[in-house]
PDB file of C-alpha atoms and ligand atoms in Angstrom:
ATOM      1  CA  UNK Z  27       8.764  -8.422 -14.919  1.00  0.00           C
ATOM      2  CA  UNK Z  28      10.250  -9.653 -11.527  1.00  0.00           C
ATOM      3  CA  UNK Z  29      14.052 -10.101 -11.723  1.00  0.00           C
ATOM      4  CA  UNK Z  30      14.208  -7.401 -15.042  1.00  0.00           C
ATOM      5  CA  UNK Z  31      12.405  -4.701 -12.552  1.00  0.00           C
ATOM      6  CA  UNK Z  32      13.419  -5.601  -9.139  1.00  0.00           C
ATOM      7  CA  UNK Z  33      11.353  -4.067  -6.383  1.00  0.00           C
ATOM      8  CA  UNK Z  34      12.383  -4.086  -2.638  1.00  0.00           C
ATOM      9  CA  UNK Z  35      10.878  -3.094   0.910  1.00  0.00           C
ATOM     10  CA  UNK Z  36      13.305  -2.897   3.653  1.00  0.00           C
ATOM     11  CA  UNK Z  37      15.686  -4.797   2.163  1.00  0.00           C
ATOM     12  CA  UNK Z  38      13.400  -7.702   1.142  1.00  0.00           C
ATOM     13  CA  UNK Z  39      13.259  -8.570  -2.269  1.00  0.00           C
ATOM     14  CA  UNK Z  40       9.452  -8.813  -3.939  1.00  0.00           C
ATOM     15  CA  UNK Z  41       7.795  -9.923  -6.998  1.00  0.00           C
ATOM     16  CA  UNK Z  42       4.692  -8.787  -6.454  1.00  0.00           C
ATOM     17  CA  UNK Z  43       3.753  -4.758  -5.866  1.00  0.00           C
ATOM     18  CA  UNK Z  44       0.561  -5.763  -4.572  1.00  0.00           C
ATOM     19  CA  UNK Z  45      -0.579  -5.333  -0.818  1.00  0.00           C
ATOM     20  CA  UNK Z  46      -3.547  -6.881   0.548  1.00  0.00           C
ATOM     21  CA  UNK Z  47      -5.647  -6.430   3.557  1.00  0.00           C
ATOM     22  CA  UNK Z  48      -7.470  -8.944   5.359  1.00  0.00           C
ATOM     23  CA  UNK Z  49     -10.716  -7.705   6.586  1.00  0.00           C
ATOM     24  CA  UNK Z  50     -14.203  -8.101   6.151  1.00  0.00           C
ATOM     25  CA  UNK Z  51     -14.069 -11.091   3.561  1.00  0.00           C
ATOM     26  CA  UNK Z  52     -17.272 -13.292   3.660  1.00  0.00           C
ATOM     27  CA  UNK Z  53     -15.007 -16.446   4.740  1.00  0.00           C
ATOM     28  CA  UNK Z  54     -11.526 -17.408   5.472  1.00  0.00           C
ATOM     29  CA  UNK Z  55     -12.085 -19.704   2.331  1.00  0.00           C
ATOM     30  CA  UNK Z  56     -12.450 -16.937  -0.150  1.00  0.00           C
ATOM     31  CA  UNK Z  57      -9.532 -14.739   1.762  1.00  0.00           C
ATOM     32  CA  UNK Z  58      -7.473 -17.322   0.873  1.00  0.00           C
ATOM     33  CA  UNK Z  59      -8.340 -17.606  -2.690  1.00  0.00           C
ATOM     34  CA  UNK Z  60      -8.277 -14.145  -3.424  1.00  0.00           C
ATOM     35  CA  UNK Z  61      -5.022 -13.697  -2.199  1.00  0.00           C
ATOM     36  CA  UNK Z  62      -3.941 -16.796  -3.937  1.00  0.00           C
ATOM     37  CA  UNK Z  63      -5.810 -15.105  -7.508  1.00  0.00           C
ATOM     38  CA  UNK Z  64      -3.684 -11.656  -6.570  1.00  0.00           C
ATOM     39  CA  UNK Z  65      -0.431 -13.106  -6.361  1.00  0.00           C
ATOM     40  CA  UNK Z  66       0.360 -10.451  -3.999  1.00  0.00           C
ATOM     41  CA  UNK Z  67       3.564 -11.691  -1.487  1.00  0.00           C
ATOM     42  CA  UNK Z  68       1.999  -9.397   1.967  1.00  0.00           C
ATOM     43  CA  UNK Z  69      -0.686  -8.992   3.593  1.00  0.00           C
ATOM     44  CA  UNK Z  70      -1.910  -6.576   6.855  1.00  0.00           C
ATOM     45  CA  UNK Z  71      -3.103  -8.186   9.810  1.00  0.00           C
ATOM     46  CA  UNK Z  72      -4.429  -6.069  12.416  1.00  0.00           C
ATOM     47  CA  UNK Z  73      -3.021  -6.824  15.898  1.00  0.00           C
ATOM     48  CA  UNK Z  74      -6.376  -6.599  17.601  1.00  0.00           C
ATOM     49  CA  UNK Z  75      -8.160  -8.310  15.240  1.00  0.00           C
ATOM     50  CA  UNK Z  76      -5.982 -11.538  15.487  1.00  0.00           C
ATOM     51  CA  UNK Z  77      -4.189 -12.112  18.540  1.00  0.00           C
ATOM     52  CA  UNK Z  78      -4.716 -12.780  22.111  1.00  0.00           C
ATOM     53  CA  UNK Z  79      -4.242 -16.227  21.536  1.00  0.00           C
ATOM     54  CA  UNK Z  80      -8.227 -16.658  20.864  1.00  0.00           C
ATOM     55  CA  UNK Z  81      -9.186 -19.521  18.858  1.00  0.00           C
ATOM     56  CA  UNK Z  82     -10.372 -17.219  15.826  1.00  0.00           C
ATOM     57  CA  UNK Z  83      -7.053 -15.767  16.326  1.00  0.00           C
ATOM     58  CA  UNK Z  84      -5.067 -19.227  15.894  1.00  0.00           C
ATOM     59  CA  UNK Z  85      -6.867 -20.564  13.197  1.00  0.00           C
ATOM     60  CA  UNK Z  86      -6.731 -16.997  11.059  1.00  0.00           C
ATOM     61  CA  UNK Z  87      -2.917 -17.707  11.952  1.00  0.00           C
ATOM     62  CA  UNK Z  88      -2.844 -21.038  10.716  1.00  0.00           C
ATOM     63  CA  UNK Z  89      -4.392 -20.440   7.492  1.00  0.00           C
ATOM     64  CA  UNK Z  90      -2.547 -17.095   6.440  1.00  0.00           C
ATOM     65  CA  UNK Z  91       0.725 -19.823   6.902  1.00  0.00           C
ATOM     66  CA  UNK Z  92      -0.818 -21.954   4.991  1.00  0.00           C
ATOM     67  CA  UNK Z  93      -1.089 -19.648   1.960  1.00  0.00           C
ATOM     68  CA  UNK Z  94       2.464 -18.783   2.410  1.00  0.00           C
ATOM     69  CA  UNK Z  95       2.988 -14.575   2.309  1.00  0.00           C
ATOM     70  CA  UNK Z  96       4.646 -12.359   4.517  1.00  0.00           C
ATOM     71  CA  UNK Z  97       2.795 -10.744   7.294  1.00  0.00           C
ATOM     72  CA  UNK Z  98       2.680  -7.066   7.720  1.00  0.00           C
ATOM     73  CA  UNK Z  99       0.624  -6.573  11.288  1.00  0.00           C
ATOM     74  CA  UNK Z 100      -0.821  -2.871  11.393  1.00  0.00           C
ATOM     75  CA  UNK Z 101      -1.557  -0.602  14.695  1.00  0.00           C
ATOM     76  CA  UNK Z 102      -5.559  -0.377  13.319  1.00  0.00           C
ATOM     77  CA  UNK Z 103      -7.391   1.508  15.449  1.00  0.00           C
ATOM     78  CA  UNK Z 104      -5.312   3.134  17.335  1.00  0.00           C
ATOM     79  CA  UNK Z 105      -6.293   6.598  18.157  1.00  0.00           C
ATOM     80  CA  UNK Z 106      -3.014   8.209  19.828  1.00  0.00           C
ATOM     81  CA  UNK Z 107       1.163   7.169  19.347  1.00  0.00           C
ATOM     82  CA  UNK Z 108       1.453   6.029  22.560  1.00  0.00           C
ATOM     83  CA  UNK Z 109      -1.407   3.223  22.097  1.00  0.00           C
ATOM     84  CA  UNK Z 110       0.374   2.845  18.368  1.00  0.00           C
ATOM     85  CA  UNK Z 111       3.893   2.195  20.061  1.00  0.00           C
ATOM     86  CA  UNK Z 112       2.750  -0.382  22.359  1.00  0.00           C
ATOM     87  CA  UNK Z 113       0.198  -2.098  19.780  1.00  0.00           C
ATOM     88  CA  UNK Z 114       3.399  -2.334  17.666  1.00  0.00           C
ATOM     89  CA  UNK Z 115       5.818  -4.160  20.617  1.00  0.00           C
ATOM     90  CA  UNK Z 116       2.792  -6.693  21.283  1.00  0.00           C
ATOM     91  CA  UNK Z 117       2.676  -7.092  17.701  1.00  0.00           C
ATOM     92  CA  UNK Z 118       6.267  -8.084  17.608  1.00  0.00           C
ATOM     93  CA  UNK Z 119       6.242 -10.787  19.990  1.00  0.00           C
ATOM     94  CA  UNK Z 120       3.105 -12.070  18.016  1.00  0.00           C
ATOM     95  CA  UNK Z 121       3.625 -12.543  14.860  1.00  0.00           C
ATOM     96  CA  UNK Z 122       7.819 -12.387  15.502  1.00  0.00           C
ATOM     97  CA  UNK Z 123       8.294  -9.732  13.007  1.00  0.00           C
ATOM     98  CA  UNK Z 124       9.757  -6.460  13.017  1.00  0.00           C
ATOM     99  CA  UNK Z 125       7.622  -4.999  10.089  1.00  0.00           C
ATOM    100  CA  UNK Z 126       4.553  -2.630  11.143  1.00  0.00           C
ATOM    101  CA  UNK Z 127       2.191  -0.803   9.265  1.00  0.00           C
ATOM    102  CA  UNK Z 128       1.569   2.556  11.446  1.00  0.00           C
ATOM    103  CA  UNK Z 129      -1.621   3.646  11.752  1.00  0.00           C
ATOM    104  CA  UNK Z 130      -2.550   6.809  13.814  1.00  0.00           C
ATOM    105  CA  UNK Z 131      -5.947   8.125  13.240  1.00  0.00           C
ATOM    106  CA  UNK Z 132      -6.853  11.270  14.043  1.00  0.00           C
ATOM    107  CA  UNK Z 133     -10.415  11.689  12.793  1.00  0.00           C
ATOM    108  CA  UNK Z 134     -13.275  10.037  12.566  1.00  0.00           C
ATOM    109  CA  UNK Z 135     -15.525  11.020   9.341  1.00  0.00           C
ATOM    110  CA  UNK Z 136     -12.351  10.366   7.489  1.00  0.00           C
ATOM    111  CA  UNK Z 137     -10.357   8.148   9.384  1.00  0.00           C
ATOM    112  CA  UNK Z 138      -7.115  10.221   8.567  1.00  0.00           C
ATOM    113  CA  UNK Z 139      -4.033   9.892  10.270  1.00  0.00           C
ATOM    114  CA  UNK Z 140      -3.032  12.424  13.315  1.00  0.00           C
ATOM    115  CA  UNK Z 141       0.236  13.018  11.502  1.00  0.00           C
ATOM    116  CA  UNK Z 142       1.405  14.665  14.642  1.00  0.00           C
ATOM    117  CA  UNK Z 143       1.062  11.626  16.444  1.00  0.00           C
ATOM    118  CA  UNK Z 144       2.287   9.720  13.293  1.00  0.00           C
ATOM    119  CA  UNK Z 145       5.818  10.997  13.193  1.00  0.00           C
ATOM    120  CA  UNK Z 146       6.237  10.686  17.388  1.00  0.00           C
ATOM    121  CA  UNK Z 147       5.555   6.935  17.020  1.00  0.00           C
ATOM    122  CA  UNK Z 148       7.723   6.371  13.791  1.00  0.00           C
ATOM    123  CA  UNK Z 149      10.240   8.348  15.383  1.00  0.00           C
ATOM    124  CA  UNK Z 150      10.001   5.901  18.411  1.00  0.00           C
ATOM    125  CA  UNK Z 151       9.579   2.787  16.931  1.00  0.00           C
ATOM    126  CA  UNK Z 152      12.130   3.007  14.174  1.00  0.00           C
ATOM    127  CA  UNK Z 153      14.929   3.747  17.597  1.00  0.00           C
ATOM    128  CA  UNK Z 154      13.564   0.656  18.862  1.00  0.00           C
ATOM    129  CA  UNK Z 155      14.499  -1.051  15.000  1.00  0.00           C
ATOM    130  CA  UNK Z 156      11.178  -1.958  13.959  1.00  0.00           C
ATOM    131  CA  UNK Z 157      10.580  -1.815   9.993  1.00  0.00           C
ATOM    132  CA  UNK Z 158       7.785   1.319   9.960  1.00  0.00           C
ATOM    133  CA  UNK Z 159       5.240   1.781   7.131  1.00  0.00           C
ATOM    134  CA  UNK Z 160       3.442   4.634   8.134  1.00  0.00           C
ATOM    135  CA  UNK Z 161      -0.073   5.447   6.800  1.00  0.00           C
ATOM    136  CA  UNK Z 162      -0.011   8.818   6.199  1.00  0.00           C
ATOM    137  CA  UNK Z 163      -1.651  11.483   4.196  1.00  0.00           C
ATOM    138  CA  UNK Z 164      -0.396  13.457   0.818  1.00  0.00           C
ATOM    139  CA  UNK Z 165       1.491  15.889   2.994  1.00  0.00           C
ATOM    140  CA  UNK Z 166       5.101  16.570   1.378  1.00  0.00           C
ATOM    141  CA  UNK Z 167       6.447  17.959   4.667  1.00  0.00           C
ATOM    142  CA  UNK Z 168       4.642  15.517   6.791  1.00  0.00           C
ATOM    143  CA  UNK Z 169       6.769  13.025   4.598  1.00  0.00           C
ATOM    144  CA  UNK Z 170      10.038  14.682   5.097  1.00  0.00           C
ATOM    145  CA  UNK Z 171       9.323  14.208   8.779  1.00  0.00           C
ATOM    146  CA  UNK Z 172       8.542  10.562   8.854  1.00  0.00           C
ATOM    147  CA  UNK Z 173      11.720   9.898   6.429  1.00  0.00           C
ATOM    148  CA  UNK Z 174      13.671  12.098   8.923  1.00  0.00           C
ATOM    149  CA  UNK Z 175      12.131  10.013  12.306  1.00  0.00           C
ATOM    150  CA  UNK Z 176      13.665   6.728  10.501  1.00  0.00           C
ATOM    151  CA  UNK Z 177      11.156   5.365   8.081  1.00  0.00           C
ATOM    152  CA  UNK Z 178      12.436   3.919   4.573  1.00  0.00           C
ATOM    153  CA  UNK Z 179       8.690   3.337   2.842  1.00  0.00           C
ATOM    154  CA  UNK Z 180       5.798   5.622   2.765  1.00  0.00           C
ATOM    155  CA  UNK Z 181       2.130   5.158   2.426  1.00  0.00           C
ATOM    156  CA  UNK Z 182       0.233   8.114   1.570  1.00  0.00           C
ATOM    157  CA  UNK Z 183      -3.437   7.769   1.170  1.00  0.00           C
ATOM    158  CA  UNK Z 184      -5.365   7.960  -1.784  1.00  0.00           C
ATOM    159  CA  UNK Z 185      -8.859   8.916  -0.109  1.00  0.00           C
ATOM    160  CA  UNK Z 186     -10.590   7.629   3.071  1.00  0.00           C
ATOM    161  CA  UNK Z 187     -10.180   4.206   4.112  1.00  0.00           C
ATOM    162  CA  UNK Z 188     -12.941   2.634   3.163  1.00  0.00           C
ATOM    163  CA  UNK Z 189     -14.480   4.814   0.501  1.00  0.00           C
ATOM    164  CA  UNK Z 190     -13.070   3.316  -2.818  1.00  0.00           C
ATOM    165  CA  UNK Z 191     -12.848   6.866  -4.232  1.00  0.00           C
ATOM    166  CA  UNK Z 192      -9.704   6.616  -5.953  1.00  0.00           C
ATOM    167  CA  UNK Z 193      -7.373   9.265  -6.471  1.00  0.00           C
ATOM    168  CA  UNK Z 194      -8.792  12.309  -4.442  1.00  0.00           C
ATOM    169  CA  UNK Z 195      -5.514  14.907  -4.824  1.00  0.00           C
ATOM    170  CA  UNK Z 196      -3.369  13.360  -8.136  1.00  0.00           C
ATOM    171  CA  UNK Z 197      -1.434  16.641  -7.964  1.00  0.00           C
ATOM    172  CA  UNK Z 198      -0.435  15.759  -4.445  1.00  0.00           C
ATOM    173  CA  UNK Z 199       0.715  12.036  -5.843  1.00  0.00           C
ATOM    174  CA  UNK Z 200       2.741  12.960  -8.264  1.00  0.00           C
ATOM    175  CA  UNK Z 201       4.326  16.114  -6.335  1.00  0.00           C
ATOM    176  CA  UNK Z 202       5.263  13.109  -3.493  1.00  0.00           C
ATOM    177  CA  UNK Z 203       6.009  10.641  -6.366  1.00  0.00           C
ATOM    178  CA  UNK Z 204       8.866  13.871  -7.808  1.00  0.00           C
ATOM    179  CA  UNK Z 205       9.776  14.498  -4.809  1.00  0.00           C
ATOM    180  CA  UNK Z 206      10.928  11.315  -3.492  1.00  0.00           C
ATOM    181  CA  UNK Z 207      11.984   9.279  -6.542  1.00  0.00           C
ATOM    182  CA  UNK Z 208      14.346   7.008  -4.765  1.00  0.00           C
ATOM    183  CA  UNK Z 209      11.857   6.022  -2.095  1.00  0.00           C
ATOM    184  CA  UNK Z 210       9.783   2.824  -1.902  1.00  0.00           C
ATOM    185  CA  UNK Z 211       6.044   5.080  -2.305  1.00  0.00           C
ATOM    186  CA  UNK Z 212       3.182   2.549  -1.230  1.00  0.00           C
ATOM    187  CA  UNK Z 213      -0.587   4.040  -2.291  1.00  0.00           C
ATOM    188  CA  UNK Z 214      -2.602   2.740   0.586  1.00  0.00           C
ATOM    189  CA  UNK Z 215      -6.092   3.167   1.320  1.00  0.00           C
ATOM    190  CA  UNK Z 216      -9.426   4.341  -0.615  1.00  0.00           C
ATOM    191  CA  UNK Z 217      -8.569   2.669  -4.311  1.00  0.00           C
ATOM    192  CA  UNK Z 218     -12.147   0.891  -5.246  1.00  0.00           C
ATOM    193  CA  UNK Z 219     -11.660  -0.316  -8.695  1.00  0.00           C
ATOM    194  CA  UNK Z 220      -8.380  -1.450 -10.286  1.00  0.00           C
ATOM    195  CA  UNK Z 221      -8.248   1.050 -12.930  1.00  0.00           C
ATOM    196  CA  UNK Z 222      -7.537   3.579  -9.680  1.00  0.00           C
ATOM    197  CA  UNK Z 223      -4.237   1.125  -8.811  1.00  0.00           C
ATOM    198  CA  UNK Z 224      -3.245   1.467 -13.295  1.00  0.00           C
ATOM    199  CA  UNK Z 225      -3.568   5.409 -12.678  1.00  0.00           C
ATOM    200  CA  UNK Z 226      -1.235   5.194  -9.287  1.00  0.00           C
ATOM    201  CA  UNK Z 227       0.950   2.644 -10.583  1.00  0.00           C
ATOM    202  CA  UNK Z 228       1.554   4.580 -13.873  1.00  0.00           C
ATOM    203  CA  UNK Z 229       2.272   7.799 -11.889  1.00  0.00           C
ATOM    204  CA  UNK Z 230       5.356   6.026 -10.993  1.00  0.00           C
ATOM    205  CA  UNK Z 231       3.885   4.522  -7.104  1.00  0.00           C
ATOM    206  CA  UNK Z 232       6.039   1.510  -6.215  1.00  0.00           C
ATOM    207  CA  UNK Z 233       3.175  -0.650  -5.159  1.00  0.00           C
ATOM    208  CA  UNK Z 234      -0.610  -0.167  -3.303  1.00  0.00           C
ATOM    209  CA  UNK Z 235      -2.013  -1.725  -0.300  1.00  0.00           C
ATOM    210  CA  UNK Z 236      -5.963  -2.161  -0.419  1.00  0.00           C
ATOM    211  CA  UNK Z 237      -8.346  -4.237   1.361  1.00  0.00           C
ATOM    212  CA  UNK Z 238     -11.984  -3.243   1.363  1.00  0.00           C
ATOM    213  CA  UNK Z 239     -12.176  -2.632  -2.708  1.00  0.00           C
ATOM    214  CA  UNK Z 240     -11.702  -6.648  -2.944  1.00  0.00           C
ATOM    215  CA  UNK Z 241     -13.332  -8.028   0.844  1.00  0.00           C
ATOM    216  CA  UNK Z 242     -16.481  -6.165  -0.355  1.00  0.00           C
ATOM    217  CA  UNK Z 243     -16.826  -6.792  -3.705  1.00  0.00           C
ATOM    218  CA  UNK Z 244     -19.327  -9.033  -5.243  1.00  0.00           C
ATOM    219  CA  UNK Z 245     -16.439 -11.842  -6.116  1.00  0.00           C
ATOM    220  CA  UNK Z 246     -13.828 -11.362  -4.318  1.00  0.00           C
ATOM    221  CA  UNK Z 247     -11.636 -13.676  -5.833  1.00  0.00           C
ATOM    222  CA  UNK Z 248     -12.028 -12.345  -9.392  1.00  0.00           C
ATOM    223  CA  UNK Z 249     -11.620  -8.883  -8.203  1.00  0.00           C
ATOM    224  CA  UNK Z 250      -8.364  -9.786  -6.104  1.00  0.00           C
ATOM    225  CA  UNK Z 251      -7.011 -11.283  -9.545  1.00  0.00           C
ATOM    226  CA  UNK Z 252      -8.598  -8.148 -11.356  1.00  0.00           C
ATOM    227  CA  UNK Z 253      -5.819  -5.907  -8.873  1.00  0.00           C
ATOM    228  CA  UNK Z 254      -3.157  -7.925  -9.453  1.00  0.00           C
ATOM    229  CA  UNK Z 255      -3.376  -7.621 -13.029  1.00  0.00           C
ATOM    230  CA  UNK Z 256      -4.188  -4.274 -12.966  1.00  0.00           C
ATOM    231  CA  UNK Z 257      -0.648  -3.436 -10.893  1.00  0.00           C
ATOM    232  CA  UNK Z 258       1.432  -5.172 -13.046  1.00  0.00           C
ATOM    233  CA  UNK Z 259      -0.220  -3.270 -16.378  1.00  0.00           C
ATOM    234  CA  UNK Z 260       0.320   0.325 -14.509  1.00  0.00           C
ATOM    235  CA  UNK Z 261       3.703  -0.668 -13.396  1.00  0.00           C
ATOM    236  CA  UNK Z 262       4.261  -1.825 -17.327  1.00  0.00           C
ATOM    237  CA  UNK Z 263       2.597   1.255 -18.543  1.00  0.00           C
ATOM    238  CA  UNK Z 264       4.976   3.504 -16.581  1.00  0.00           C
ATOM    239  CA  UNK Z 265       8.193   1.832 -17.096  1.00  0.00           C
ATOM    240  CA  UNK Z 266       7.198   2.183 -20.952  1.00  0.00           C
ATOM    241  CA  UNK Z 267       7.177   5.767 -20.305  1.00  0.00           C
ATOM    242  CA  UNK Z 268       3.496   7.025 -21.581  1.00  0.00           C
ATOM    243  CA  UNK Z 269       2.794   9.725 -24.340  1.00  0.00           C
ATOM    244  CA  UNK Z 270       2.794  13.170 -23.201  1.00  0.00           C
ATOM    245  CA  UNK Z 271      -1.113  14.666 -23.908  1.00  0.00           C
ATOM    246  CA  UNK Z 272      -1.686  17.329 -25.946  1.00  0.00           C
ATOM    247  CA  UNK Z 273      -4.586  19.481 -26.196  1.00  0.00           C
ATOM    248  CA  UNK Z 274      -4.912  19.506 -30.000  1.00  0.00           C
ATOM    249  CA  UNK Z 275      -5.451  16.414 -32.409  1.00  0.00           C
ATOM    250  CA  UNK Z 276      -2.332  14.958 -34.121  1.00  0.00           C
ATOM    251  CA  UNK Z 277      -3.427  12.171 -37.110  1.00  0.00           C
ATOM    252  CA  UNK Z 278      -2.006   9.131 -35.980  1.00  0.00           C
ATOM    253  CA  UNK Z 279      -2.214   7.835 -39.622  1.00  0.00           C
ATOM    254  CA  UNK Z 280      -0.482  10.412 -41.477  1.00  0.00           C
ATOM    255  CA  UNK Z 281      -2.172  10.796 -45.147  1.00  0.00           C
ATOM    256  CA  UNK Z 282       1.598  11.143 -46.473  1.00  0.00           C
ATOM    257  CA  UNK Z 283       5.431  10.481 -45.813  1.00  0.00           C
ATOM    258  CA  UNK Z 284       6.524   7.367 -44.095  1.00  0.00           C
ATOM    259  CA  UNK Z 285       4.300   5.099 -41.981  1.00  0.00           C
ATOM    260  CA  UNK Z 286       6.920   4.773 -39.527  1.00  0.00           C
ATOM    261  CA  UNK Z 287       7.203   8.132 -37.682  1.00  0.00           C
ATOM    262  CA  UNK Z 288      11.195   8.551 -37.592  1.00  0.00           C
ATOM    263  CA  UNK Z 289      11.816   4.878 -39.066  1.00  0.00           C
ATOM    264  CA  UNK Z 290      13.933   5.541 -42.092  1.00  0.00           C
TER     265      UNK Z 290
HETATM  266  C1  LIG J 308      -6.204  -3.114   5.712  1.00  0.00           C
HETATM  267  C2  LIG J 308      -5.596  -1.836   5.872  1.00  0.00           C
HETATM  268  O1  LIG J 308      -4.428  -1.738   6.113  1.00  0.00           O
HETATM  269  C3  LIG J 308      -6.463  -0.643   5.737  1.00  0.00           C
HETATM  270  O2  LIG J 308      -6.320   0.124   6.881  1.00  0.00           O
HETATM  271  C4  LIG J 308      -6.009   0.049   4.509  1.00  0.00           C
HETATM  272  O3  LIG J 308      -5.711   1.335   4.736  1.00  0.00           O
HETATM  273  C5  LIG J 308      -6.849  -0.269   3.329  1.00  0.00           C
HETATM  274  O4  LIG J 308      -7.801   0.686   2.968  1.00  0.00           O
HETATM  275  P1  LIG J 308      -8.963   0.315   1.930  1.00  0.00           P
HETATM  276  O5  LIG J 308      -9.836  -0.643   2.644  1.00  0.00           O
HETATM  277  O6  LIG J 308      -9.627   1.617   1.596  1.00  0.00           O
HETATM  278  O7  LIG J 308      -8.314  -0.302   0.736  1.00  0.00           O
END
């Protein structure tokens, strides 16, 4: 599809409309080789996780270079915007980028963001020019605000970090999805099998970010491949423009007239 269904993020121009986490794998190795089978062009990196200048931190460093994507570092784990804000400077000087994934969470059974806080550190950090992609939840006016405190990308969740649920509020997707149509909409966050990123993608979603759905599953590399396929068929799927369902049955081989529905 690439160049015949361009597809940027801040400006920078992607083939892939797959985002992938970097957590919890069972080995560097296999991180690499799943992101490798995925194709996808970005992955997270959480801040705590990597820096400090630790030796685990240098040699996770080393080897998401060697595979060659763009890293997006994310504020994980932060609890409040003022330990989001400064999470996201030291993140800047770390991994030189001005690209953060916001995360603000606000509770702990679900892990879902304290909008609240959400919006004050977008607000803040998109004043200081960094490139926000907040992780947010299905909230239409809770998007408004973060478009309105600078942000040019969205992330609404899906379900729970985590869970691998899927879709828990479609009507809430699609409302964002209408609402918004010229804004880059990222799913991010509680997608477990890839028919979950077809149903997203064909809704129209620009792209989804997932992590644990391929760290945890039983091959990692297959399933990262498995995702990547499955984005590119949604994305397909929706710029082919799907039927519309009915409720009653319609014979799709019609016993007479002309095989080829308006076809002369
Ligand atoms: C890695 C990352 O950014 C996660 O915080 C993200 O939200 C992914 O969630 P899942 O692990 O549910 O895919």
């Amino acid at each position: 599809m690439g160049a015949a269904d361009p597809f940027t993020l801040y400006h920078a121009p992607l083939r892939s409309r797959l985002l992938l986490g970097t957590a919890r794998y069972p080995s560097p190795a296999i991180l690499a080789e799943a992101v490798r089978a995925s194709a996808c062009e970005i992955v997270t990196v959480s801040l705590r996780r990597e820096a400090g200048g630790s030796r685990a931190g240098e040699s996770f460093w080393g080897l998401i270079r060697e595979i060659g994507v763009r890293v997006l570092p994310n504020t994980a784990g932060c609890r409040t915007a003022r330990e989001a804000i400064a999470t996201a400077q030291m993140a800047r000087d770390v991994f030189e980028a001005d690209w953060i994934k916001l995360e603000v969470i606000g509770e702990e059974d679900t892990l879902q963001p304290d909008v609240f806080g959400l919006i004050e550190a977008a607000r803040a950090l998109s004043a200081e020019g960094f490139k926000v992609f907040p992780y947010t939840t299905d909230d239409l006016v809770v998007a408004e605000k973060l478009l309105d405190a600078g942000c040019e990308v969205l992330m609404p969740w899906a379900a729970p970090i985590g869970s691998g649920r899927g879709v828990n509020n479609a009507f809430a997707l699609r409302a964002l999805r209408a609402h918004f149509p010229g804004v880059p909409l990222i799913v991010d966050a509680g997608l477990g099998a890839p028919s979950h990123a077809v149903a997203v993608m064909e809704m129209g979603y620009d792209a989804v970010l997932l992590n644990t759905a391929v760290s945890r599953a039983g091959d990692p590399v297959a399933m990262a491949r498995a995702f990547g396929l499955a984005v590119e068929a949604g994305r397909l799927a929706h710029l082919a423009k799907p039927m519309t369902p009915r409720d009653m049955a319609e014979p799709s081989t019609p016993a007479l007239g002309r095989p080829f529905g308006d076809v002369a």
